[in-house]
Coordinates of C-alpha atoms and ligand atoms in Angstrom, one line a residue:
M308 CA 1.7 -17.9 -3.7
D309 CA 4.6 -17.5 -5.9
S310 CA 6.3 -14.2 -6.9
S311 CA 7.1 -14.4 -10.6
F312 CA 3.8 -13.3 -11.9
I313 CA 4.6 -10.7 -14.5
S314 CA 6.2 -13.1 -16.9
R315 CA 3.9 -12.6 -19.9
L316 CA 2.7 -9.5 -21.6
P317 CA -0.9 -8.8 -20.8
Q318 CA -3.5 -9.4 -23.6
A319 CA -4.8 -6.4 -25.5
L320 CA -7.3 -4.4 -23.6
V321 CA -10.9 -4.8 -24.7
V322 CA -13.1 -1.8 -23.9
I323 CA -16.8 -2.1 -24.4
A324 CA -18.2 1.3 -24.9
S325 CA -21.5 0.5 -23.2
L326 CA -19.9 -0.2 -19.9
I327 CA -21.0 2.6 -17.7
N328 CA -18.6 3.9 -15.0
V329 CA -15.8 1.6 -16.0
I330 CA -12.5 3.4 -16.3
T331 CA -9.4 2.2 -18.0
A332 CA -5.9 3.4 -17.4
Q333 CA -2.7 3.1 -19.4
T334 CA 0.8 3.2 -18.0
S335 CA 3.6 3.1 -20.7
N336 CA 2.8 0.1 -22.9
E337 CA 1.0 -2.1 -20.4
A338 CA -2.7 -2.7 -20.5
L339 CA -4.5 -2.4 -17.2
W340 CA -7.7 -4.3 -16.4
P341 CA -10.7 -1.8 -16.2
L342 CA -11.9 -0.7 -12.7
Q343 CA -15.4 -0.1 -11.6
T344 CA -15.8 3.4 -10.1
Y345 CA -18.7 5.2 -8.3
K346 CA -20.0 8.7 -7.7
S347 CA -21.0 8.2 -4.1
S348 CA -17.9 6.4 -3.0
S349 CA -14.1 6.7 -3.7
I350 CA -13.9 2.9 -4.0
Q351 CA -12.4 1.4 -7.1
T352 CA -12.6 -2.3 -7.8
P353 CA -11.8 -4.6 -10.7
Y354 CA -14.6 -4.9 -13.2
M355 CA -16.0 -8.5 -13.2
N356 CA -17.1 -10.0 -16.4
V357 CA -19.6 -12.8 -15.5
T358 CA -21.0 -15.2 -18.1
K359 CA -23.6 -17.7 -16.9
M360 CA -24.5 -20.8 -18.8
G361 CA -26.8 -22.3 -16.2
Q362 CA -28.1 -22.1 -12.7
T363 CA -25.5 -21.2 -10.0
E364 CA -25.7 -21.9 -6.3
P365 CA -26.8 -19.1 -4.0
G366 CA -24.2 -16.9 -2.3
H367 CA -21.7 -14.2 -2.8
L368 CA -18.1 -14.4 -4.0
F369 CA -15.4 -13.8 -1.4
F370 CA -11.9 -13.1 -2.7
T371 CA -8.9 -10.9 -2.5
P372 CA -8.1 -9.3 -5.9
H373 CA -4.6 -8.1 -6.1
D374 CA -3.7 -5.7 -8.9
I375 CA -0.1 -6.5 -9.7
L376 CA 0.5 -3.6 -12.1
R377 CA -1.2 -1.0 -9.9
E378 CA 0.2 -2.7 -6.7
T379 CA -3.0 -2.7 -4.7
G380 CA -5.2 -5.3 -3.2
H381 CA -8.4 -5.5 -1.1
P382 CA -10.6 -8.0 0.7
T383 CA -13.8 -8.0 -1.4
I384 CA -17.2 -9.5 -1.7
Y385 CA -19.0 -9.5 -5.0
S386 CA -22.5 -10.6 -5.9
D387 CA -23.1 -13.4 -8.4
D388 CA -23.8 -10.8 -11.2
G389 CA -20.4 -9.2 -10.8
Q390 CA -21.4 -6.3 -8.7
L391 CA -19.3 -5.2 -5.7
V392 CA -20.9 -5.8 -2.3
W393 CA -18.0 -4.9 0.1
Q394 CA -14.5 -3.7 -0.1
G395 CA -12.1 -3.4 2.9
A396 CA -9.0 -1.3 3.2
S397 CA -6.1 -1.7 0.8
G398 CA -3.1 -3.9 1.5
N399 CA -1.8 -7.5 0.9
Y400 CA -4.5 -10.1 1.6
S401 CA -5.2 -13.8 1.2
G402 CA -7.7 -16.5 2.1
L403 CA -10.8 -14.4 2.7
Q404 CA -13.5 -16.8 3.8
P405 CA -16.8 -16.5 5.8
Q406 CA -16.8 -19.1 8.6
M407 CA -18.6 -19.8 11.9
L408 CA -16.9 -18.8 15.2
N409 CA -18.8 -20.0 18.3
G410 CA -22.1 -20.0 16.4
E411 CA -21.6 -16.5 14.9
P412 CA -20.9 -15.8 11.2
V413 CA -17.6 -14.1 10.8
I414 CA -15.1 -13.5 7.9
A415 CA -11.4 -14.3 8.4
Y416 CA -8.5 -13.3 6.2
W417 CA -4.7 -13.0 6.3
S418 CA -3.0 -9.6 5.8
G419 CA 0.6 -8.4 6.1
Y420 CA 3.8 -8.6 4.1
A421 CA 3.7 -10.9 1.1
G422 CA 7.2 -11.8 -0.1
E423 CA 8.8 -14.7 -2.0
G424 CA 5.8 -17.1 -2.1
F425 CA 5.1 -16.8 1.6
G426 CA 4.4 -14.0 4.0
F427 CA 4.5 -12.6 7.5
G428 CA 1.3 -11.2 9.0
H429 CA -1.8 -11.8 11.1
I430 CA -5.4 -13.1 10.7
S431 CA -8.2 -10.6 11.0
I432 CA -11.6 -11.9 12.1
L433 CA -14.5 -9.6 11.4
N434 CA -18.1 -9.8 12.5
S435 CA -21.0 -9.3 10.1
S436 CA -20.7 -5.5 10.7
Y437 CA -17.1 -5.7 9.3
D438 CA -15.6 -4.8 12.6
E439 CA -12.5 -6.6 13.6
I440 CA -13.5 -8.7 16.7
H441 CA -10.2 -10.7 16.9
R442 CA -6.7 -10.4 15.5
V443 CA -4.8 -13.7 15.6
T444 CA -1.0 -13.2 15.8
L445 CA 2.1 -15.4 16.2
S446 CA 5.0 -13.7 17.8
C447 CA 8.1 -13.8 15.6
Q448 CA 10.3 -13.0 18.6
E449 CA 8.8 -15.5 21.1
Q450 CA 8.9 -18.3 18.6
N451 CA 12.5 -17.4 17.4
F452 CA 11.5 -17.1 13.8
V453 CA 14.3 -16.7 11.3
T454 CA 13.4 -15.2 8.0
V455 CA 15.1 -14.4 4.7
Y456 CA 15.1 -10.8 5.7
N457 CA 17.9 -9.6 7.9
P458 CA 17.2 -7.8 10.2
M459 CA 13.7 -9.2 10.6
T460 CA 11.2 -6.6 11.6
F461 CA 7.9 -8.4 11.6
D462 CA 5.8 -8.7 14.8
S463 CA 3.6 -11.6 13.6
C464 CA 4.9 -14.5 11.6
I465 CA 1.7 -16.1 10.2
D466 CA 2.1 -17.1 6.6
I467 CA -0.4 -16.3 3.8
H468 CA -1.6 -19.9 3.1
E469 CA -4.2 -20.9 5.6
S470 CA -6.8 -19.4 8.0
Q471 CA -9.2 -22.2 8.8
I472 CA -11.4 -21.9 11.9
T473 CA -12.2 -25.1 13.8
E474 CA -15.4 -26.0 15.6
N475 CA -13.6 -25.4 18.9
G476 CA -12.7 -21.7 18.5
T477 CA -9.2 -22.3 17.3
I478 CA -7.6 -21.5 13.9
L479 CA -5.2 -23.4 11.7
V480 CA -2.4 -21.4 10.1
T481 CA 1.0 -22.0 8.4
A482 CA 4.4 -20.4 9.0
V483 CA 7.8 -20.5 7.4
N484 CA 11.0 -20.6 9.4
V485 CA 14.5 -20.5 7.9
T486 CA 16.6 -23.2 9.4
R487 CA 19.5 -25.4 8.7
A488 CA 19.2 -28.8 7.0
D489 CA 21.5 -31.4 5.4
L490 CA 20.8 -31.1 1.6
S491 CA 23.6 -33.5 0.5
S492 CA 21.1 -36.3 -0.3
I493 CA 19.6 -34.1 -3.1
G494 CA 22.9 -32.6 -4.3
G495 CA 22.9 -29.5 -2.1
E496 CA 25.1 -28.3 0.7
K497 CA 25.7 -30.5 3.8
D498 CA 25.2 -27.3 5.9
G499 CA 22.3 -26.0 3.8
W500 CA 19.2 -24.0 4.6
I501 CA 15.5 -24.7 4.1
Q502 CA 12.2 -22.9 4.3
D503 CA 10.8 -25.2 7.1
G504 CA 7.0 -25.5 6.9
L505 CA 5.2 -25.1 10.2
I506 CA 1.6 -25.7 11.3
Y507 CA 0.1 -23.9 14.2
E508 CA -3.3 -24.3 15.8
I509 CA -4.0 -21.1 17.8
D510 CA -6.9 -20.4 20.3
I511 CA -8.7 -17.3 18.8
A512 CA -9.9 -15.8 22.1
T513 CA -6.5 -16.1 23.9
N514 CA -4.0 -16.3 21.1
E515 CA -2.5 -19.3 22.9
I516 CA -0.7 -21.9 20.8
M517 CA -2.5 -25.3 21.0
F518 CA -0.5 -27.3 18.5
R519 CA 2.8 -26.8 16.6
W520 CA 4.2 -29.1 13.9
S521 CA 7.4 -28.7 11.9
A522 CA 8.0 -30.6 8.7
H523 CA 11.8 -30.5 9.4
N524 CA 11.2 -32.2 12.8
H525 CA 9.7 -35.1 10.9
I526 CA 12.0 -35.2 8.0
D527 CA 12.3 -39.0 8.2
Q528 CA 8.5 -39.2 7.3
V529 CA 8.4 -36.0 5.2
P530 CA 11.5 -36.8 3.1
L531 CA 13.6 -34.2 1.2
A532 CA 13.8 -36.7 -1.7
D533 CA 10.0 -36.3 -2.3
V534 CA 10.4 -32.6 -3.1
R535 CA 9.9 -31.9 -6.8
A536 CA 11.2 -28.4 -6.8
P537 CA 14.8 -28.2 -8.2
L538 CA 17.5 -26.7 -6.0
E539 CA 17.5 -23.7 -8.2
G540 CA 14.2 -22.0 -9.0
S541 CA 12.3 -22.9 -5.8
G542 CA 13.1 -19.7 -4.0
G543 CA 16.6 -20.9 -3.3
S544 CA 19.4 -23.3 -3.6
G545 CA 19.9 -23.6 0.1
V546 CA 23.4 -22.2 0.1
N547 CA 22.7 -19.5 2.7
S548 CA 19.8 -18.2 4.8
T549 CA 18.9 -15.6 2.1
Y550 CA 18.2 -18.4 -0.4
P551 CA 16.7 -21.3 1.6
Y552 CA 15.5 -24.3 -0.3
G553 CA 11.7 -24.5 -0.9
Y554 CA 11.0 -27.6 1.4
P555 CA 8.1 -28.3 1.9
H556 CA 5.9 -25.3 0.9
L557 CA 2.7 -26.1 2.9
N558 CA -0.4 -24.5 1.5
A559 CA -3.6 -26.1 3.0
I560 CA -4.4 -27.4 6.5
Y561 CA -7.6 -28.8 7.8
K562 CA -8.4 -30.6 11.1
Y563 CA -10.6 -33.7 11.2
G564 CA -11.2 -34.9 14.8
D565 CA -7.8 -34.8 16.4
D566 CA -5.8 -35.2 13.1
Y567 CA -4.5 -32.7 10.5
L568 CA -4.7 -32.9 6.7
V569 CA -1.7 -31.1 5.2
S570 CA -0.9 -30.2 1.6
S571 CA 2.7 -29.7 0.5
R572 CA 2.9 -28.0 -2.9
Y573 CA 6.5 -28.6 -3.7
M574 CA 6.3 -32.3 -2.5
C575 CA 3.1 -32.9 -4.6
S576 CA 2.0 -34.5 -1.4
V577 CA -0.9 -34.8 1.0
F578 CA -0.1 -35.9 4.6
F579 CA -2.4 -37.0 7.4
I580 CA -0.8 -36.2 10.7
A581 CA -1.7 -37.4 14.2
Q582 CA -1.9 -35.1 17.3
N583 CA 1.5 -36.4 18.4
G584 CA 3.0 -35.3 15.0
T585 CA 3.4 -38.7 13.5
V586 CA 2.5 -39.0 9.8
I587 CA -0.4 -41.5 9.6
W588 CA -0.4 -41.7 5.8
H589 CA 1.3 -40.0 2.9
L590 CA -0.2 -39.7 -0.6
H591 CA 2.3 -38.5 -3.2
G592 CA 0.8 -37.3 -6.4
R593 CA 3.5 -38.7 -8.7
T594 CA 4.7 -41.8 -6.9
G595 CA 1.7 -42.7 -4.8
G596 CA 3.6 -42.6 -1.5
D597 CA 1.8 -45.1 0.8
F598 CA -0.7 -45.8 -2.0
T599 CA -1.0 -47.0 -5.6
L600 CA -2.1 -44.4 -8.1
G601 CA -4.9 -45.4 -10.5
L602 CA -5.5 -44.1 -14.0
G603 CA -5.9 -40.3 -14.1
T604 CA -5.1 -39.8 -10.4
S605 CA -1.7 -38.1 -10.7
F606 CA -1.4 -34.6 -9.3
C607 CA 1.3 -32.1 -8.4
Y608 CA 1.8 -28.5 -7.1
Q609 CA -1.8 -28.7 -5.9
H610 CA -3.8 -26.3 -3.7
D611 CA -6.8 -26.3 -1.2
V612 CA -6.9 -30.0 -0.5
R613 CA -9.9 -31.1 1.7
F614 CA -11.8 -34.3 2.5
E615 CA -15.2 -34.5 0.9
S616 CA -15.9 -37.6 3.0
Q617 CA -13.9 -39.6 5.6
S618 CA -14.2 -43.0 7.1
P619 CA -11.7 -45.5 8.6
E620 CA -11.7 -47.4 5.3
R621 CA -11.4 -44.6 2.8
V622 CA -11.4 -40.9 2.2
T623 CA -12.5 -38.8 -0.8
L624 CA -10.2 -35.9 -1.4
T625 CA -10.9 -32.7 -3.4
M626 CA -8.2 -30.3 -4.7
H627 CA -7.2 -27.6 -7.2
N628 CA -4.6 -29.5 -9.3
N629 CA -2.4 -26.7 -10.8
D630 CA 0.2 -29.2 -12.0
N631 CA 2.3 -26.1 -13.0
T632 CA 4.7 -23.8 -11.2
E633 CA 7.1 -20.9 -12.1
F634 CA 9.9 -23.5 -12.6
T635 CA 7.9 -26.0 -14.7
G636 CA 6.3 -23.5 -17.0
H637 CA 2.6 -23.7 -17.6
T638 CA 1.9 -26.5 -20.0
S639 CA -0.3 -28.8 -18.0
L640 CA -4.0 -28.4 -17.9
T641 CA -5.3 -27.3 -14.5
T642 CA -8.3 -29.3 -13.2
G643 CA -10.4 -29.7 -10.1
L644 CA -9.8 -33.2 -8.9
V645 CA -11.8 -35.6 -6.8
L646 CA -10.0 -38.8 -5.7
N647 CA -11.0 -41.8 -3.7
V648 CA -8.2 -43.2 -1.5
E649 CA -8.5 -46.7 0.0
L650 CA -6.8 -46.5 3.4
Q651 CA -6.8 -50.3 3.9
G652 CA -6.6 -53.4 1.7
S653 CA -5.8 -52.4 -1.9
K654 CA -4.5 -48.9 -1.0
E655 CA -5.7 -47.8 -4.4
V656 CA -6.3 -44.3 -5.5
T657 CA -9.2 -44.0 -8.0
L658 CA -10.5 -41.0 -10.0
V659 CA -14.0 -39.9 -9.0
G660 CA -14.3 -36.6 -10.9
R661 CA -12.4 -33.9 -12.8
T662 CA -13.6 -30.5 -13.7
W663 CA -12.2 -28.0 -16.3
D664 CA -13.4 -25.4 -18.7
A665 CA -12.8 -27.1 -22.1
A666 CA -13.8 -24.0 -24.0
E667 CA -11.4 -21.7 -22.1
P668 CA -8.8 -24.1 -20.5
V669 CA -6.5 -22.7 -17.7
Y670 CA -2.8 -23.6 -17.2
A671 CA -2.6 -22.0 -13.7
E672 CA 0.9 -21.3 -12.6
S673 CA 0.3 -20.5 -8.9
Q674 CA -2.4 -20.4 -6.2
G675 CA -6.1 -21.5 -6.7
S676 CA -8.9 -23.1 -4.8
Y677 CA -11.6 -25.8 -5.0
Q678 CA -14.8 -25.5 -3.0
S679 CA -17.6 -28.1 -2.9
L680 CA -20.9 -26.2 -2.9
G681 CA -24.5 -27.6 -2.4
N682 CA -26.2 -29.8 -5.0
G683 CA -22.9 -31.2 -6.2
H684 CA -21.7 -27.9 -7.6
V685 CA -18.0 -26.9 -7.5
L686 CA -16.4 -23.4 -7.4
Q687 CA -12.9 -23.2 -8.8
D688 CA -10.5 -20.3 -8.7
H689 CA -7.2 -20.2 -10.6
G690 CA -4.9 -17.8 -8.7
A691 CA -2.6 -16.0 -11.1
T692 CA -5.1 -16.7 -13.8
P693 CA -7.9 -14.3 -12.6
K694 CA -10.8 -16.5 -13.5
I695 CA -13.5 -18.1 -11.3
E696 CA -15.6 -21.0 -12.6
E697 CA -18.7 -22.8 -11.3
Y698 CA -19.6 -26.4 -12.4
D699 CA -22.9 -28.3 -11.8
E700 CA -23.3 -31.8 -10.5
N701 CA -22.4 -33.3 -13.9
G702 CA -19.2 -31.3 -14.3
T703 CA -20.8 -28.9 -16.8
I704 CA -19.6 -25.3 -16.5
V705 CA -22.4 -22.9 -15.4
M706 CA -20.5 -19.7 -14.7
R707 CA -17.3 -18.1 -15.9
A708 CA -16.1 -14.9 -14.2
R709 CA -13.0 -12.9 -15.2
F710 CA -11.6 -10.1 -13.1
G711 CA -8.3 -9.4 -14.8
Y712 CA -5.9 -10.3 -17.6
D713 CA -3.6 -13.3 -16.8
N714 CA -0.8 -12.4 -14.5
T715 CA -2.0 -8.8 -14.0
M716 CA -4.6 -9.6 -11.3
Q717 CA -4.7 -12.5 -8.9
T718 CA -6.5 -13.9 -5.9
Y719 CA -5.1 -16.8 -3.8
R720 CA -8.5 -18.3 -3.3
T721 CA -12.2 -17.6 -3.9
Y722 CA -15.2 -18.9 -2.0
R723 CA -18.9 -18.7 -2.5
Y724 CA -21.1 -18.4 0.7
P725 CA -24.4 -16.9 1.6
W726 CA -23.8 -13.8 3.7
V727 CA -25.8 -11.1 5.5
G728 CA -23.8 -7.9 5.9
R729 CA -24.8 -5.4 8.7
P730 CA -22.5 -2.4 8.0
S731 CA -22.0 -0.1 11.1
T732 CA -21.5 2.8 8.7
K733 CA -24.3 4.8 7.1
P734 CA -25.2 4.8 3.3
D735 CA -23.3 7.2 1.1
V736 CA -25.1 9.7 -1.1
V737 CA -24.2 12.3 -3.7
A738 CA -26.8 14.3 -5.6
C739 CA -25.8 15.9 -8.9
P740 CA -27.8 18.1 -11.4
T741 CA -28.1 16.6 -14.9
K742 CA -28.3 18.3 -18.3
G743 CA -31.9 17.4 -18.5
G744 CA -32.8 19.5 -15.5
K745 CA -33.3 16.6 -13.1
T746 CA -31.1 15.5 -10.2
A747 CA -29.2 12.2 -10.2
V748 CA -29.0 10.8 -6.7
Y749 CA -26.3 8.2 -6.3
V750 CA -26.6 5.9 -3.3
S751 CA -24.3 3.1 -2.1
W752 CA -23.7 1.3 1.2
N753 CA -20.4 -0.6 1.4
G754 CA -21.1 -4.1 2.8
A755 CA -24.9 -4.1 2.8
T756 CA -26.3 -7.3 1.2
D757 CA -30.1 -7.1 1.4
V758 CA -31.4 -3.6 0.8
G759 CA -34.5 -3.9 -1.3
S760 CA -34.9 -0.3 -2.4
W761 CA -33.8 3.3 -1.6
K762 CA -36.1 6.1 -0.5
V763 CA -34.8 9.5 -1.4
T764 CA -36.2 12.5 0.5
S765 CA -35.7 16.2 0.6
G766 CA -37.8 17.6 3.4
S767 CA -41.3 17.5 2.2
K768 CA -40.3 18.4 -1.3
I769 CA -39.3 14.9 -2.5
N770 CA -40.4 11.4 -1.5
H771 CA -39.2 8.9 -4.1
T772 CA -38.5 5.2 -3.8
A773 CA -36.4 3.1 -6.3
L774 CA -35.3 -0.5 -6.4
R775 CA -31.7 -1.1 -5.4
N776 CA -29.5 -1.8 -8.5
G777 CA -26.1 -3.1 -7.7
F778 CA -23.4 -1.5 -5.5
E779 CA -24.5 2.0 -6.5
T780 CA -28.1 2.9 -7.4
T781 CA -28.7 6.0 -9.5
I782 CA -32.1 7.6 -9.0
L783 CA -33.3 10.4 -11.2
V784 CA -35.6 12.9 -9.5
A785 CA -37.3 16.1 -10.6
G786 CA -38.0 19.2 -8.6
L787 CA -34.7 19.7 -6.8
S788 CA -32.3 22.6 -7.3
D789 CA -28.7 23.4 -6.2
G790 CA -28.4 23.9 -2.5
D791 CA -31.4 21.6 -1.6
S792 CA -30.7 19.0 1.0
V793 CA -31.1 15.3 0.2
A794 CA -30.9 12.0 2.1
A795 CA -31.4 8.4 1.3
E796 CA -32.9 5.6 3.5
A797 CA -32.6 1.8 3.2
V798 CA -35.9 0.0 2.7
G799 CA -36.0 -3.7 3.5
G800 CA -33.3 -6.0 4.8
V801 CA -31.5 -6.0 8.2
G802 CA -30.6 -2.3 7.8
D803 CA -34.2 -1.2 7.1
G804 CA -34.7 2.5 8.0
T805 CA -31.0 3.4 8.2
R806 CA -30.6 6.9 6.8
S807 CA -27.6 8.6 5.2
Q808 CA -26.3 12.0 6.3
S809 CA -28.1 14.8 4.4
V810 CA -26.1 16.1 1.5
T811 CA -26.4 19.2 -0.6
V812 CA -27.4 19.0 -4.3
G813 CA -24.4 19.9 -6.5
Q814 CA -21.7 19.2 -3.8
G815 CA -19.1 16.5 -4.4
C816 CA -20.1 15.9 -8.0
Ligands
LIG2327 C1 -16.7 -10.3 -21.3 O1 -16.8 -11.7 -21.6 C2 -17.4 -11.9 -22.9 C3 -17.6 -13.4 -23.1 O2 -16.4 -14.1 -22.8 C4 -16.5 -11.3 -24.0 O3 -17.2 -11.4 -25.2 C5 -16.3 -9.8 -23.6 O4 -15.4 -9.3 -24.6 C6 -15.8 -9.6 -22.2 N1 -15.7 -8.2 -21.9 C7 -14.6 -7.6 -21.4 C8 -14.7 -6.2 -21.2 O5 -13.6 -8.2 -21.2
LIG2328 C1 2.7 -5.8 1.0 O1 3.8 -6.6 0.7 C2 4.9 -5.9 0.1 C3 5.9 -6.9 -0.3 O2 5.5 -7.7 -1.4 C4 5.4 -4.9 1.0 O3 6.4 -4.1 0.3 C5 4.3 -4.0 1.5 O4 4.8 -3.2 2.5 C6 3.1 -4.8 2.1 N1 2.0 -4.0 2.4 C7 1.5 -4.0 3.6 C8 0.3 -3.1 3.9 O5 1.9 -4.7 4.5
LIG2329 C1 -19.6 -6.2 15.6 O1 -18.6 -5.7 16.5 C2 -18.8 -4.4 17.0 C3 -17.6 -4.1 17.9 O2 -17.5 -5.0 18.9 C4 -20.1 -4.2 17.6 O3 -20.3 -2.9 18.0 C5 -21.2 -4.7 16.7 O4 -22.5 -4.7 17.3 C6 -20.9 -6.1 16.2 N1 -21.9 -6.5 15.2 C7 -22.6 -7.6 15.2 C8 -23.6 -7.8 14.1 O5 -22.4 -8.4 16.1
LIG2330 C1 13.6 -21.3 13.5 O1 14.9 -21.9 13.2 C2 15.8 -21.5 14.1 C3 17.2 -22.1 13.7 O2 17.5 -21.5 12.4 C4 15.5 -22.0 15.5 O3 16.4 -21.5 16.5 C5 14.1 -21.5 15.9 O4 13.6 -22.1 17.1 C6 13.1 -21.9 14.8 N1 11.8 -21.3 15.0 C7 10.6 -21.9 14.8 C8 9.4 -21.2 15.0 O5 10.6 -23.1 14.4
LIG2331 C1 23.6 -16.2 -0.7 O1 23.8 -16.9 -1.9 C2 23.5 -16.2 -3.1 C3 23.5 -17.1 -4.3 O2 24.7 -17.8 -4.3 C4 24.5 -15.0 -3.2 O3 24.1 -14.3 -4.4 C5 24.3 -14.1 -2.0 O4 25.3 -13.1 -2.1 C6 24.5 -14.9 -0.7 N1 24.2 -14.1 0.4 C7 25.0 -14.1 1.5 C8 24.5 -13.2 2.6 O5 26.0 -14.7 1.6
LIG2332 C1 -13.1 -30.3 19.3 O1 -13.1 -30.7 20.7 C2 -13.7 -32.0 20.9 C3 -13.8 -32.2 22.4 O2 -12.5 -32.1 22.9 C4 -12.9 -33.0 20.1 O3 -13.5 -34.3 20.3 C5 -12.8 -32.7 18.6 O4 -12.0 -33.6 18.0 C6 -12.3 -31.2 18.5 N1 -12.4 -30.9 17.1 C7 -11.4 -30.2 16.5 C8 -11.6 -30.0 15.0 O5 -10.4 -29.9 17.1
LIG2333 C1 1.3 -41.2 17.6 O1 0.0 -41.4 17.3 C2 -0.3 -42.5 16.3 C3 -1.7 -42.4 15.9 O2 -2.5 -42.3 17.1 C4 0.2 -43.8 17.0 O3 -0.1 -44.8 16.1 C5 1.6 -43.7 17.3 O4 2.0 -44.9 18.0 C6 1.9 -42.5 18.2 N1 3.4 -42.3 18.3 C7 4.0 -42.0 19.4 C8 5.5 -41.9 19.3 O5 3.4 -41.9 20.4
LIG2334 C1 -27.1 -34.3 -14.8 O1 -27.2 -35.5 -15.5 C2 -28.4 -36.3 -15.2 C3 -28.3 -37.6 -15.8 O2 -28.0 -37.5 -17.2 C4 -29.6 -35.5 -15.6 O3 -30.8 -36.2 -15.2 C5 -29.6 -34.1 -14.9 O4 -30.7 -33.3 -15.4 C6 -28.3 -33.4 -15.2 N1 -28.3 -32.1 -14.4 C7 -28.2 -30.9 -15.0 C8 -28.2 -29.7 -14.1 O5 -28.1 -30.8 -16.2
LIG2335 C1 -43.2 9.0 1.8 O1 -44.3 8.3 1.3 C2 -44.7 7.2 2.1 C3 -45.8 6.5 1.4 O2 -45.6 6.5 0.0 C4 -45.0 7.6 3.5 O3 -45.3 6.5 4.3 C5 -43.9 8.4 4.1 O4 -44.3 8.9 5.4 C6 -43.5 9.6 3.3 N1 -42.3 10.2 3.8 C7 -42.0 11.5 3.8 C8 -40.7 11.9 4.5 O5 -42.8 12.3 3.4

């Protein structure tokens, strides 16, 4: 994540009169993206504009919209039609992803202090009731972390960029430590400073550190000369500990067997690292590194690198290829990239596939993700360009979803997964008289995914069932008056029969 987002003026605000419950706000001369609001809940969330051109894969959208102008962010789940499903508490978040932990579906995300392209925080792991069942931390004090902030006041020094759970109940995270390095080979100070990139594998149940790797400790195999960020403009020139040089800016980690796949944004590089810390191979997106780049395989400043397949002979890599940063400007087309890498013999890199939205191309400056879905589909997110795309197996775009104007709203990554939410709260209800003499009963249940319909009752007076319609369902009923008591009950799904508190008609409207 990079910090210089508000570099361009937001586009003109388009307000569609027919959008119900969408509010727009205006501060001075800056246009704010509309928020969706509700009667039965105080939740406000970015309006999502979904356009579908084909069949999408099943599942909800998991992301962390951060409103840069309003300075607020949330972990959120949306359904495929752009309706909110769940919103957590406000703060700084990244990397929200449903995963399996010891056979149980959980969601994991980072939260904490988000600073100059990196952060200091912890990983929350929630069960399907949205209760925090684990909090993974990395003690700044015990690990002797040095940060750009002096004095440093953080408890946990986990960085924003990764929160990948392994099959063995551990989690992979990144961290940034300010340390000294000789920058003279790249024209900097001999006694310079860098933002060393660290990988930690931490046992979730015990918080025990299972693996630690530092790029700086392996600087002979992770060379400074391969960094593409200039000494100025990468967060720092390295002259002092307040302005450390942006080496190596790690942003994606995955474990395959005993080895670690590591993406370095500012080195335009992918490293495969053995358990003993040795670099097994290095793919550089501009020079090739250990490999020879074939036609159309160049990449840089990439995000979310994963293996799609792996064998001793070759790997297939997927990534979100930004090819832009705050110091390059945003002139290169951003694409999803699938590369075949021959590990033996020819050592050639060949292009397997590339996905982009030709009608609405993106030149993403920071962040982003690439997820391989079922049936050959791909979900792409563009970070500081708040746009999510889905492509089919032929690379044809089937969904476009916007949740903000460029550089006013962002999410580090977005994932699509099936999910069954079992909120431990009760449904929320408010009942308001309408001009027509009826009562509008508004019902929502933050986090519920599979309610079929809502049954509204008022003693023996009313017994009315209506199909659930999005985050909040509005049910018009006759025969109620001010002071009557109303409740709603979920019908269908895992929360079948769960009743709200009784509310009084006319209160809280
Ligand atoms: C939603 O997207 C459609 C299609 O791109 C566009 O015509 C419309 O103006 C958008 N609405 C808003 C509120 O941005
Ligand atoms: C979020 O990060 C900002 C710095 O960008 C910090 O000022 C703020 O305190 C953080 N919020 C939380 C809840 O940690
Ligand atoms: C989630 O965790 C809470 C607190 O431990 C527990 O009460 C609840 O039953 C759990 N929900 C599920 C679905 O496991
Ligand atoms: C961070 O760097 C300092 C030196 O600047 C060193 O003493 C400390 O051990 C390092 N911590 C980590 C977590 O690498
Ligand atoms: C660090 O270097 C920057 C850039 O030269 C300078 O503005 C700043 O005052 C220095 N800070 C300290 C603590 O020396
Ligand atoms: C999980 O543990 C097994 C047994 O020790 C090991 O073979 C496997 O490589 C581990 N997987 C990961 C991702 O750590
Ligand atoms: C580290 O592991 C790699 C791969 O298993 C091996 O080739 C190498 O010899 C090991 N290096 C050391 C110093 O043990
Ligand atoms: C993808 O292309 C193949 C071959 O042209 C075609 O048979 C198939 O229907 C296409 N899939 C979609 C979803 O259009
Ligand atoms: C509401 O009607 C259904 C059948 O339509 C019935 O099963 C249920 O008992 C009624 N509930 C109340 C509170 O009257």
